[in-house]
PDB file of C-alpha atoms in Angstrom:
ATOM      1  CA  MET U   1       0.062  -0.130  -0.039  1.00 56.00           C
ATOM      2  CA  SER U   2       1.411   3.512  -0.922  1.00 66.00           C
ATOM      3  CA  SER U   3       2.224   6.013   1.619  1.00 78.00           C
ATOM      4  CA  PHE U   4      -0.410   8.216   0.518  1.00 79.00           C
ATOM      5  CA  SER U   5      -3.069   5.370   0.764  1.00 85.00           C
ATOM      6  CA  GLN U   6      -2.126   4.550   4.331  1.00 86.00           C
ATOM      7  CA  CYS U   7      -2.069   8.224   5.618  1.00 89.00           C
ATOM      8  CA  TRP U   8      -5.549   8.506   3.908  1.00 89.00           C
ATOM      9  CA  LEU U   9      -6.975   5.642   5.767  1.00 87.00           C
ATOM     10  CA  ASN U  10      -5.590   6.702   8.951  1.00 87.00           C
ATOM     11  CA  ALA U  11      -7.099  10.326   8.509  1.00 88.00           C
ATOM     12  CA  ASN U  12     -10.525   8.862   8.339  1.00 87.00           C
ATOM     13  CA  ASP U  13     -12.312   9.097  11.852  1.00 84.00           C
ATOM     14  CA  GLY U  14     -15.347   7.846  12.856  1.00 85.00           C
ATOM     15  CA  THR U  15     -17.265  10.851  11.643  1.00 90.00           C
ATOM     16  CA  ALA U  16     -15.844  10.639   8.145  1.00 92.00           C
ATOM     17  CA  TRP U  17     -16.539   6.702   7.935  1.00 93.00           C
ATOM     18  CA  VAL U  18     -20.227   7.652   9.236  1.00 94.00           C
ATOM     19  CA  MET U  19     -20.867  10.262   6.657  1.00 94.00           C
ATOM     20  CA  LEU U  20     -19.820   8.220   3.554  1.00 95.00           C
ATOM     21  CA  SER U  21     -21.404   5.404   4.456  1.00 95.00           C
ATOM     22  CA  SER U  22     -24.665   6.880   5.111  1.00 96.00           C
ATOM     23  CA  SER U  23     -24.184   9.027   1.760  1.00 96.00           C
ATOM     24  CA  ILE U  24     -23.653   6.135  -0.009  1.00 96.00           C
ATOM     25  CA  MET U  25     -26.913   4.412   1.158  1.00 96.00           C
ATOM     26  CA  MET U  26     -28.802   7.632   0.372  1.00 96.00           C
ATOM     27  CA  LEU U  27     -27.408   7.317  -3.222  1.00 95.00           C
ATOM     28  CA  TYR U  28     -28.863   3.676  -3.172  1.00 94.00           C
ATOM     29  CA  GLY U  29     -32.157   4.600  -1.989  1.00 93.00           C
ATOM     30  CA  PHE U  30     -32.251   7.308  -4.442  1.00 94.00           C
ATOM     31  CA  LEU U  31     -31.895   4.854  -7.630  1.00 93.00           C
ATOM     32  CA  LEU U  32     -34.676   2.956  -6.067  1.00 89.00           C
ATOM     33  CA  SER U  33     -36.989   5.618  -5.784  1.00 87.00           C
ATOM     34  CA  ASN U  34     -39.337   7.808  -7.907  1.00 80.00           C
ATOM     35  CA  ARG U  35     -36.393  10.584  -8.165  1.00 82.00           C
ATOM     36  CA  LYS U  36     -38.908  13.379  -7.520  1.00 80.00           C
ATOM     37  CA  LEU U  37     -38.127  16.858  -5.948  1.00 79.00           C
ATOM     38  CA  MET U  38     -37.533  15.666  -2.383  1.00 89.00           C
ATOM     39  CA  TRP U  39     -35.393  12.629  -3.214  1.00 92.00           C
ATOM     40  CA  LYS U  40     -33.438  14.853  -5.541  1.00 93.00           C
ATOM     41  CA  ILE U  41     -32.663  17.341  -2.635  1.00 95.00           C
ATOM     42  CA  LEU U  42     -31.522  14.378  -0.537  1.00 96.00           C
ATOM     43  CA  LEU U  43     -29.454  13.411  -3.971  1.00 96.00           C
ATOM     44  CA  PHE U  44     -27.226  16.894  -3.543  1.00 97.00           C
ATOM     45  CA  HIS U  45     -27.196  15.923   0.190  1.00 97.00           C
ATOM     46  CA  SER U  46     -25.580  13.040  -0.195  1.00 97.00           C
ATOM     47  CA  VAL U  47     -23.254  13.544  -3.097  1.00 97.00           C
ATOM     48  CA  SER U  48     -21.994  16.865  -1.442  1.00 97.00           C
ATOM     49  CA  GLY U  49     -21.320  14.901   1.735  1.00 96.00           C
ATOM     50  CA  ILE U  50     -19.165  12.531   0.074  1.00 97.00           C
ATOM     51  CA  VAL U  51     -17.182  15.244  -1.968  1.00 97.00           C
ATOM     52  CA  ALA U  52     -16.768  17.326   1.257  1.00 96.00           C
ATOM     53  CA  GLN U  53     -15.392  14.321   3.262  1.00 96.00           C
ATOM     54  CA  LEU U  54     -13.094  12.863   0.457  1.00 95.00           C
ATOM     55  CA  ILE U  55     -11.524  16.497   0.223  1.00 96.00           C
ATOM     56  CA  GLN U  56     -11.438  16.964   3.903  1.00 95.00           C
ATOM     57  CA  VAL U  57      -9.563  13.444   4.789  1.00 95.00           C
ATOM     58  CA  THR U  58      -7.312  14.172   1.683  1.00 94.00           C
ATOM     59  CA  TYR U  59      -6.203  17.430   3.215  1.00 95.00           C
ATOM     60  CA  LEU U  60      -5.596  15.910   6.591  1.00 93.00           C
ATOM     61  CA  ALA U  61      -3.657  12.768   5.365  1.00 92.00           C
ATOM     62  CA  ASN U  62      -1.676  15.634   3.085  1.00 91.00           C
ATOM     63  CA  SER U  63      -1.046  17.414   6.628  1.00 90.00           C
ATOM     64  CA  ASN U  64      -0.560  14.638   9.138  1.00 87.00           C
ATOM     65  CA  CYS U  65       2.032  12.915   6.413  1.00 88.00           C
ATOM     66  CA  LYS U  66       3.855  16.139   5.238  1.00 83.00           C
ATOM     67  CA  LEU U  67       3.248  14.843   1.867  1.00 82.00           C
ATOM     68  CA  GLY U  68       4.039  18.216   0.629  1.00 82.00           C
ATOM     69  CA  TYR U  69       0.973  18.612  -1.845  1.00 86.00           C
ATOM     70  CA  SER U  70      -0.661  22.142  -1.961  1.00 89.00           C
ATOM     71  CA  LEU U  71      -4.278  21.748  -1.035  1.00 93.00           C
ATOM     72  CA  ASP U  72      -5.180  24.663   0.802  1.00 93.00           C
ATOM     73  CA  ILE U  73      -7.347  26.267  -2.401  1.00 94.00           C
ATOM     74  CA  LEU U  74      -9.111  23.248  -2.776  1.00 95.00           C
ATOM     75  CA  LEU U  75      -9.869  23.038   0.917  1.00 95.00           C
ATOM     76  CA  GLY U  76     -11.287  26.542   0.481  1.00 96.00           C
ATOM     77  CA  PHE U  77     -13.479  25.409  -2.510  1.00 96.00           C
ATOM     78  CA  ASN U  78     -14.342  22.448  -0.331  1.00 97.00           C
ATOM     79  CA  GLU U  79     -16.890  25.125   1.589  1.00 97.00           C
ATOM     80  CA  VAL U  80     -19.410  24.794  -1.480  1.00 97.00           C
ATOM     81  CA  SER U  81     -19.751  21.046  -0.893  1.00 97.00           C
ATOM     82  CA  TRP U  82     -20.164  21.892   2.789  1.00 97.00           C
ATOM     83  CA  PHE U  83     -22.740  24.499   1.997  1.00 97.00           C
ATOM     84  CA  ILE U  84     -24.888  22.345  -0.193  1.00 97.00           C
ATOM     85  CA  ASN U  85     -24.721  19.442   2.347  1.00 97.00           C
ATOM     86  CA  GLU U  86     -26.005  21.745   5.272  1.00 96.00           C
ATOM     87  CA  ALA U  87     -28.474  23.875   3.094  1.00 97.00           C
ATOM     88  CA  THR U  88     -30.089  20.687   1.709  1.00 97.00           C
ATOM     89  CA  ILE U  89     -31.024  19.354   5.345  1.00 97.00           C
ATOM     90  CA  VAL U  90     -32.777  22.390   5.849  1.00 97.00           C
ATOM     91  CA  LEU U  91     -34.555  22.636   2.391  1.00 96.00           C
ATOM     92  CA  TYR U  92     -35.846  19.099   2.936  1.00 95.00           C
ATOM     93  CA  SER U  93     -37.447  19.747   6.198  1.00 95.00           C
ATOM     94  CA  PHE U  94     -38.904  23.185   4.773  1.00 95.00           C
ATOM     95  CA  PHE U  95     -40.464  21.562   1.600  1.00 92.00           C
ATOM     96  CA  LYS U  96     -41.901  18.791   3.321  1.00 90.00           C
ATOM     97  CA  ALA U  97     -43.652  21.001   5.884  1.00 90.00           C
ATOM     98  CA  GLU U  98     -44.800  23.034   3.040  1.00 88.00           C
ATOM     99  CA  THR U  99     -46.385  20.449   1.128  1.00 82.00           C
ATOM    100  CA  VAL U 100     -48.638  20.031   4.280  1.00 80.00           C
ATOM    101  CA  THR U 101     -49.206  23.929   4.959  1.00 84.00           C
ATOM    102  CA  TYR U 102     -48.968  25.330   1.533  1.00 80.00           C
ATOM    103  CA  VAL U 103     -52.831  24.979   1.017  1.00 76.00           C
ATOM    104  CA  ILE U 104     -53.458  25.995   4.736  1.00 82.00           C
ATOM    105  CA  LEU U 105     -51.343  29.136   5.428  1.00 86.00           C
ATOM    106  CA  PRO U 106     -52.332  32.484   3.590  1.00 89.00           C
ATOM    107  CA  LYS U 107     -50.402  33.181   0.459  1.00 91.00           C
ATOM    108  CA  THR U 108     -48.768  36.224   1.956  1.00 94.00           C
ATOM    109  CA  VAL U 109     -47.460  33.711   4.778  1.00 93.00           C
ATOM    110  CA  ASN U 110     -46.246  31.344   2.282  1.00 93.00           C
ATOM    111  CA  ILE U 111     -44.201  34.399   0.340  1.00 95.00           C
ATOM    112  CA  ILE U 112     -42.807  35.493   3.725  1.00 96.00           C
ATOM    113  CA  LEU U 113     -41.485  31.869   4.589  1.00 96.00           C
ATOM    114  CA  ARG U 114     -39.786  31.593   1.204  1.00 96.00           C
ATOM    115  CA  VAL U 115     -38.133  34.922   1.660  1.00 97.00           C
ATOM    116  CA  LEU U 116     -36.961  33.862   5.215  1.00 96.00           C
ATOM    117  CA  LEU U 117     -35.271  30.726   3.588  1.00 97.00           C
ATOM    118  CA  GLY U 118     -33.754  32.821   0.855  1.00 97.00           C
ATOM    119  CA  ILE U 119     -32.210  35.252   3.571  1.00 97.00           C
ATOM    120  CA  TYR U 120     -30.837  31.934   5.147  1.00 97.00           C
ATOM    121  CA  LEU U 121     -29.247  30.722   2.154  1.00 97.00           C
ATOM    122  CA  PHE U 122     -27.765  33.957   1.139  1.00 97.00           C
ATOM    123  CA  ALA U 123     -26.505  34.221   4.783  1.00 97.00           C
ATOM    124  CA  CYS U 124     -24.885  30.700   4.831  1.00 97.00           C
ATOM    125  CA  VAL U 125     -23.541  31.102   1.229  1.00 97.00           C
ATOM    126  CA  ALA U 126     -21.540  34.337   2.516  1.00 97.00           C
ATOM    127  CA  ILE U 127     -20.297  32.507   5.503  1.00 97.00           C
ATOM    128  CA  ARG U 128     -19.141  29.528   3.921  1.00 97.00           C
ATOM    129  CA  ILE U 129     -17.225  31.898   1.223  1.00 97.00           C
ATOM    130  CA  TYR U 130     -15.691  33.482   4.090  1.00 97.00           C
ATOM    131  CA  VAL U 131     -14.537  30.381   5.720  1.00 97.00           C
ATOM    132  CA  GLY U 132     -12.995  29.152   2.500  1.00 96.00           C
ATOM    133  CA  TYR U 133     -11.239  32.151   2.221  1.00 97.00           C
ATOM    134  CA  ILE U 134      -9.803  31.546   5.675  1.00 97.00           C
ATOM    135  CA  HIS U 135      -9.246  27.954   4.685  1.00 96.00           C
ATOM    136  CA  ALA U 136      -6.793  29.043   1.750  1.00 94.00           C
ATOM    137  CA  ARG U 137      -5.140  32.141   3.532  1.00 95.00           C
ATOM    138  CA  ASP U 138      -4.239  30.576   6.690  1.00 94.00           C
ATOM    139  CA  LYS U 139      -3.605  27.369   5.546  1.00 93.00           C
ATOM    140  CA  VAL U 140      -5.370  25.568   8.285  1.00 93.00           C
ATOM    141  CA  LEU U 141      -8.574  23.279   8.612  1.00 94.00           C
ATOM    142  CA  TRP U 142      -9.536  24.689  11.981  1.00 94.00           C
ATOM    143  CA  ASN U 143      -8.860  27.885  13.933  1.00 94.00           C
ATOM    144  CA  ASN U 144     -11.130  30.231  16.335  1.00 94.00           C
ATOM    145  CA  LEU U 145     -12.381  32.332  13.360  1.00 95.00           C
ATOM    146  CA  ILE U 146     -13.554  29.317  11.326  1.00 96.00           C
ATOM    147  CA  GLY U 147     -15.307  28.119  14.361  1.00 95.00           C
ATOM    148  CA  ALA U 148     -17.057  31.332  15.269  1.00 95.00           C
ATOM    149  CA  ASN U 149     -18.622  31.626  11.657  1.00 96.00           C
ATOM    150  CA  LEU U 150     -19.593  27.936  11.712  1.00 96.00           C
ATOM    151  CA  GLY U 151     -21.153  28.436  15.054  1.00 96.00           C
ATOM    152  CA  ILE U 152     -23.544  31.309  13.441  1.00 96.00           C
ATOM    153  CA  SER U 153     -24.256  29.070  10.314  1.00 96.00           C
ATOM    154  CA  TYR U 154     -25.427  26.316  12.562  1.00 96.00           C
ATOM    155  CA  LEU U 155     -27.558  28.589  14.583  1.00 96.00           C
ATOM    156  CA  ALA U 156     -29.080  29.924  11.628  1.00 96.00           C
ATOM    157  CA  SER U 157     -29.927  26.451  10.427  1.00 96.00           C
ATOM    158  CA  ALA U 158     -31.403  26.106  13.740  1.00 95.00           C
ATOM    159  CA  ALA U 159     -33.843  28.950  13.452  1.00 96.00           C
ATOM    160  CA  ILE U 160     -34.950  27.716  10.265  1.00 96.00           C
ATOM    161  CA  ASP U 161     -35.888  24.401  11.899  1.00 95.00           C
ATOM    162  CA  VAL U 162     -38.065  26.322  14.529  1.00 95.00           C
ATOM    163  CA  VAL U 163     -39.880  27.775  11.748  1.00 95.00           C
ATOM    164  CA  VAL U 164     -40.681  24.486  10.116  1.00 95.00           C
ATOM    165  CA  ILE U 165     -41.795  23.214  13.464  1.00 94.00           C
ATOM    166  CA  ALA U 166     -43.985  26.050  13.788  1.00 93.00           C
ATOM    167  CA  MET U 167     -45.440  25.264  10.328  1.00 91.00           C
ATOM    168  CA  LEU U 168     -46.070  21.617  11.276  1.00 90.00           C
ATOM    169  CA  ILE U 169     -47.681  22.774  14.364  1.00 89.00           C
ATOM    170  CA  VAL U 170     -50.378  24.994  12.342  1.00 86.00           C
ATOM    171  CA  ALA U 171     -50.967  21.787   9.869  1.00 81.00           C
ATOM    172  CA  ALA U 172     -51.600  19.536  12.743  1.00 81.00           C
ATOM    173  CA  SER U 173     -53.758  21.950  14.915  1.00 82.00           C
ATOM    174  CA  LYS U 174     -55.941  22.647  11.928  1.00 77.00           C
ATOM    175  CA  TYR U 175     -56.742  18.877  11.397  1.00 70.00           C
ATOM    176  CA  VAL U 176     -56.555  17.937  14.885  1.00 62.00           C
ATOM    177  CA  ARG U 177     -60.264  17.224  15.078  1.00 57.00           C
ATOM    178  CA  ALA U 178     -61.035  15.661  11.718  1.00 55.00           C
ATOM    179  CA  GLU U 179     -61.518  12.117  11.286  1.00 55.00           C
ATOM    180  CA  ASN U 180     -60.302  11.164   7.781  1.00 60.00           C
ATOM    181  CA  SER U 181     -57.128   9.819   5.810  1.00 59.00           C
ATOM    182  CA  ARG U 182     -55.612  13.369   5.300  1.00 66.00           C
ATOM    183  CA  SER U 183     -55.827  14.342   9.040  1.00 72.00           C
ATOM    184  CA  SER U 184     -54.258  10.916   9.864  1.00 70.00           C
ATOM    185  CA  ALA U 185     -51.366  11.445   7.225  1.00 69.00           C
ATOM    186  CA  ILE U 186     -50.672  15.045   8.497  1.00 76.00           C
ATOM    187  CA  ASN U 187     -50.427  13.681  12.148  1.00 77.00           C
ATOM    188  CA  ILE U 188     -48.041  10.958  11.331  1.00 75.00           C
ATOM    189  CA  ILE U 189     -45.850  13.407   9.321  1.00 79.00           C
ATOM    190  CA  PHE U 190     -46.291  16.103  12.203  1.00 83.00           C
ATOM    191  CA  ARG U 191     -44.833  13.462  14.943  1.00 80.00           C
ATOM    192  CA  SER U 192     -42.078  12.107  12.734  1.00 81.00           C
ATOM    193  CA  SER U 193     -40.830  15.225  11.548  1.00 89.00           C
ATOM    194  CA  VAL U 194     -41.176  17.453  14.923  1.00 90.00           C
ATOM    195  CA  LEU U 195     -39.465  14.611  16.687  1.00 88.00           C
ATOM    196  CA  ARG U 196     -36.611  14.470  13.904  1.00 92.00           C
ATOM    197  CA  LEU U 197     -36.424  18.385  13.949  1.00 94.00           C
ATOM    198  CA  ILE U 198     -35.998  18.524  17.810  1.00 94.00           C
ATOM    199  CA  VAL U 199     -33.193  16.024  17.954  1.00 93.00           C
ATOM    200  CA  MET U 200     -31.283  17.666  14.956  1.00 94.00           C
ATOM    201  CA  ASN U 201     -31.994  21.116  16.313  1.00 95.00           C
ATOM    202  CA  VAL U 202     -30.481  20.054  19.862  1.00 95.00           C
ATOM    203  CA  VAL U 203     -27.442  18.658  18.130  1.00 96.00           C
ATOM    204  CA  GLN U 204     -27.162  21.894  15.966  1.00 94.00           C
ATOM    205  CA  ILE U 205     -27.362  24.428  18.708  1.00 96.00           C
ATOM    206  CA  THR U 206     -24.684  22.176  20.874  1.00 96.00           C
ATOM    207  CA  LEU U 207     -22.610  22.101  18.017  1.00 95.00           C
ATOM    208  CA  ALA U 208     -22.948  26.021  17.719  1.00 95.00           C
ATOM    209  CA  VAL U 209     -22.107  26.656  21.055  1.00 94.00           C
ATOM    210  CA  VAL U 210     -19.347  24.212  21.422  1.00 94.00           C
ATOM    211  CA  VAL U 211     -17.445  25.526  18.156  1.00 94.00           C
ATOM    212  CA  LEU U 212     -17.941  29.041  19.209  1.00 91.00           C
ATOM    213  CA  ILE U 213     -15.859  28.687  22.063  1.00 91.00           C
ATOM    214  CA  PRO U 214     -12.307  29.939  21.744  1.00 88.00           C
ATOM    215  CA  ASN U 215      -9.275  27.831  22.573  1.00 86.00           C
ATOM    216  CA  PRO U 216     -11.221  24.584  23.753  1.00 88.00           C
ATOM    217  CA  SER U 217      -9.689  22.288  26.215  1.00 90.00           C
ATOM    218  CA  PRO U 218      -8.757  18.595  25.506  1.00 91.00           C
ATOM    219  CA  SER U 219     -12.264  17.585  26.845  1.00 94.00           C
ATOM    220  CA  LEU U 220     -14.158  20.037  24.944  1.00 93.00           C
ATOM    221  CA  VAL U 221     -12.254  18.923  21.856  1.00 89.00           C
ATOM    222  CA  THR U 222     -13.137  15.249  22.528  1.00 92.00           C
ATOM    223  CA  PHE U 223     -16.973  16.399  23.072  1.00 95.00           C
ATOM    224  CA  ARG U 224     -17.107  18.359  19.897  1.00 92.00           C
ATOM    225  CA  SER U 225     -15.728  15.392  18.004  1.00 91.00           C
ATOM    226  CA  VAL U 226     -18.524  13.398  19.653  1.00 93.00           C
ATOM    227  CA  ILE U 227     -21.167  15.994  18.622  1.00 95.00           C
ATOM    228  CA  TRP U 228     -19.790  16.010  15.182  1.00 93.00           C
ATOM    229  CA  LEU U 229     -19.915  12.163  14.889  1.00 93.00           C
ATOM    230  CA  ILE U 230     -23.724  12.510  15.967  1.00 94.00           C
ATOM    231  CA  ARG U 231     -24.231  15.080  13.222  1.00 93.00           C
ATOM    232  CA  GLY U 232     -22.941  12.609  10.576  1.00 93.00           C
ATOM    233  CA  LEU U 233     -25.793  10.722  11.313  1.00 94.00           C
ATOM    234  CA  PHE U 234     -28.067  13.377   9.895  1.00 96.00           C
ATOM    235  CA  THR U 235     -28.109  11.558   6.206  1.00 96.00           C
ATOM    236  CA  MET U 236     -29.074   8.463   7.810  1.00 95.00           C
ATOM    237  CA  ILE U 237     -31.701  10.035   9.852  1.00 95.00           C
ATOM    238  CA  LEU U 238     -32.984  11.720   6.651  1.00 95.00           C
ATOM    239  CA  LEU U 239     -33.036   8.681   4.944  1.00 94.00           C
ATOM    240  CA  PHE U 240     -35.189   6.803   7.410  1.00 92.00           C
ATOM    241  CA  ASP U 241     -37.537   9.628   7.499  1.00 92.00           C
ATOM    242  CA  ILE U 242     -38.168   9.882   3.557  1.00 91.00           C
ATOM    243  CA  GLN U 243     -38.599   6.181   3.546  1.00 88.00           C
ATOM    244  CA  SER U 244     -41.086   5.984   6.304  1.00 84.00           C
ATOM    245  CA  THR U 245     -43.341   9.094   5.307  1.00 82.00           C
ATOM    246  CA  HIS U 246     -42.608   9.754   1.428  1.00 73.00           C
ATOM    247  CA  SER U 247     -45.152   7.093   0.364  1.00 69.00           C
ATOM    248  CA  LEU U 248     -47.685   8.812   2.878  1.00 68.00           C
ATOM    249  CA  LEU U 249     -47.273  12.223   1.411  1.00 65.00           C
ATOM    250  CA  VAL U 250     -47.877  10.912  -2.314  1.00 60.00           C
ATOM    251  CA  GLN U 251     -50.655   8.657  -1.649  1.00 59.00           C
ATOM    252  CA  LYS U 252     -52.747  10.852   0.874  1.00 53.00           C
ATOM    253  CA  LEU U 253     -52.022  14.157   0.791  1.00 53.00           C
ATOM    254  CA  TYR U 254     -51.390  15.086  -3.146  1.00 51.00           C
ATOM    255  CA  THR U 255     -51.871  12.120  -5.096  1.00 47.00           C
ATOM    256  CA  SER U 256     -52.285  14.231  -7.830  1.00 42.00           C
ATOM    257  CA  ASP U 257     -49.041  16.397  -7.453  1.00 45.00           C
ATOM    258  CA  ASN U 258     -46.001  14.929  -9.347  1.00 44.00           C
ATOM    259  CA  THR U 259     -43.690  16.704  -7.683  1.00 47.00           C
ATOM    260  CA  VAL U 260     -43.167  15.533  -4.091  1.00 49.00           C
TER     261      VAL U 260
END
């Protein structure tokens, strides 16, 4: 085995393997799906996750073994992959909730929600561009400035998740007393989505707080690694979520809609 191959394998930690395996499983799920909008969002999520991890691990292998390759610019551009990976999680949750709430909420409210989503995406793009610039300028994978900016990005994602939870609560409350297949479907989607969003939100907020702390102690670094590992399971959680509720969306909510 070549020295680079050995260094590359040694640079793969638990988080990298979890993300890579989860993303590959998502790709397999996409191939077996109807490949409509929700699945296409998760396709971008899984592909960007694979690309981001491969580049990051390659950079680590090059640094740890002092192989001499100049990969700082590549690491900077890798923030595009991380942005897509993070944004598609939010887009999936938002559009899934919107399929339930679009016919319930006033048109003005729907427009405001989409504007908020656009502002979030624009802000995250700006943050990731700046983080990529820091990677290339300082030639580092991590420092306090990178942590501070990523913490803000994670908090923004958590804020959008709170908005999505509110959307689902509105939908569930409208049909809480109805006794039909539509209300049953909405209640199932509400329970599964809210639980998923709460768990992911707690992880996002915890990660944001941890990365915002400058000069962390060794124990805090270890804790941060554990939170990163849990976040690496997000792709698997999304796969289970769409597998369990996608058919419900198609069959009971919008059987005439070919975009779900």
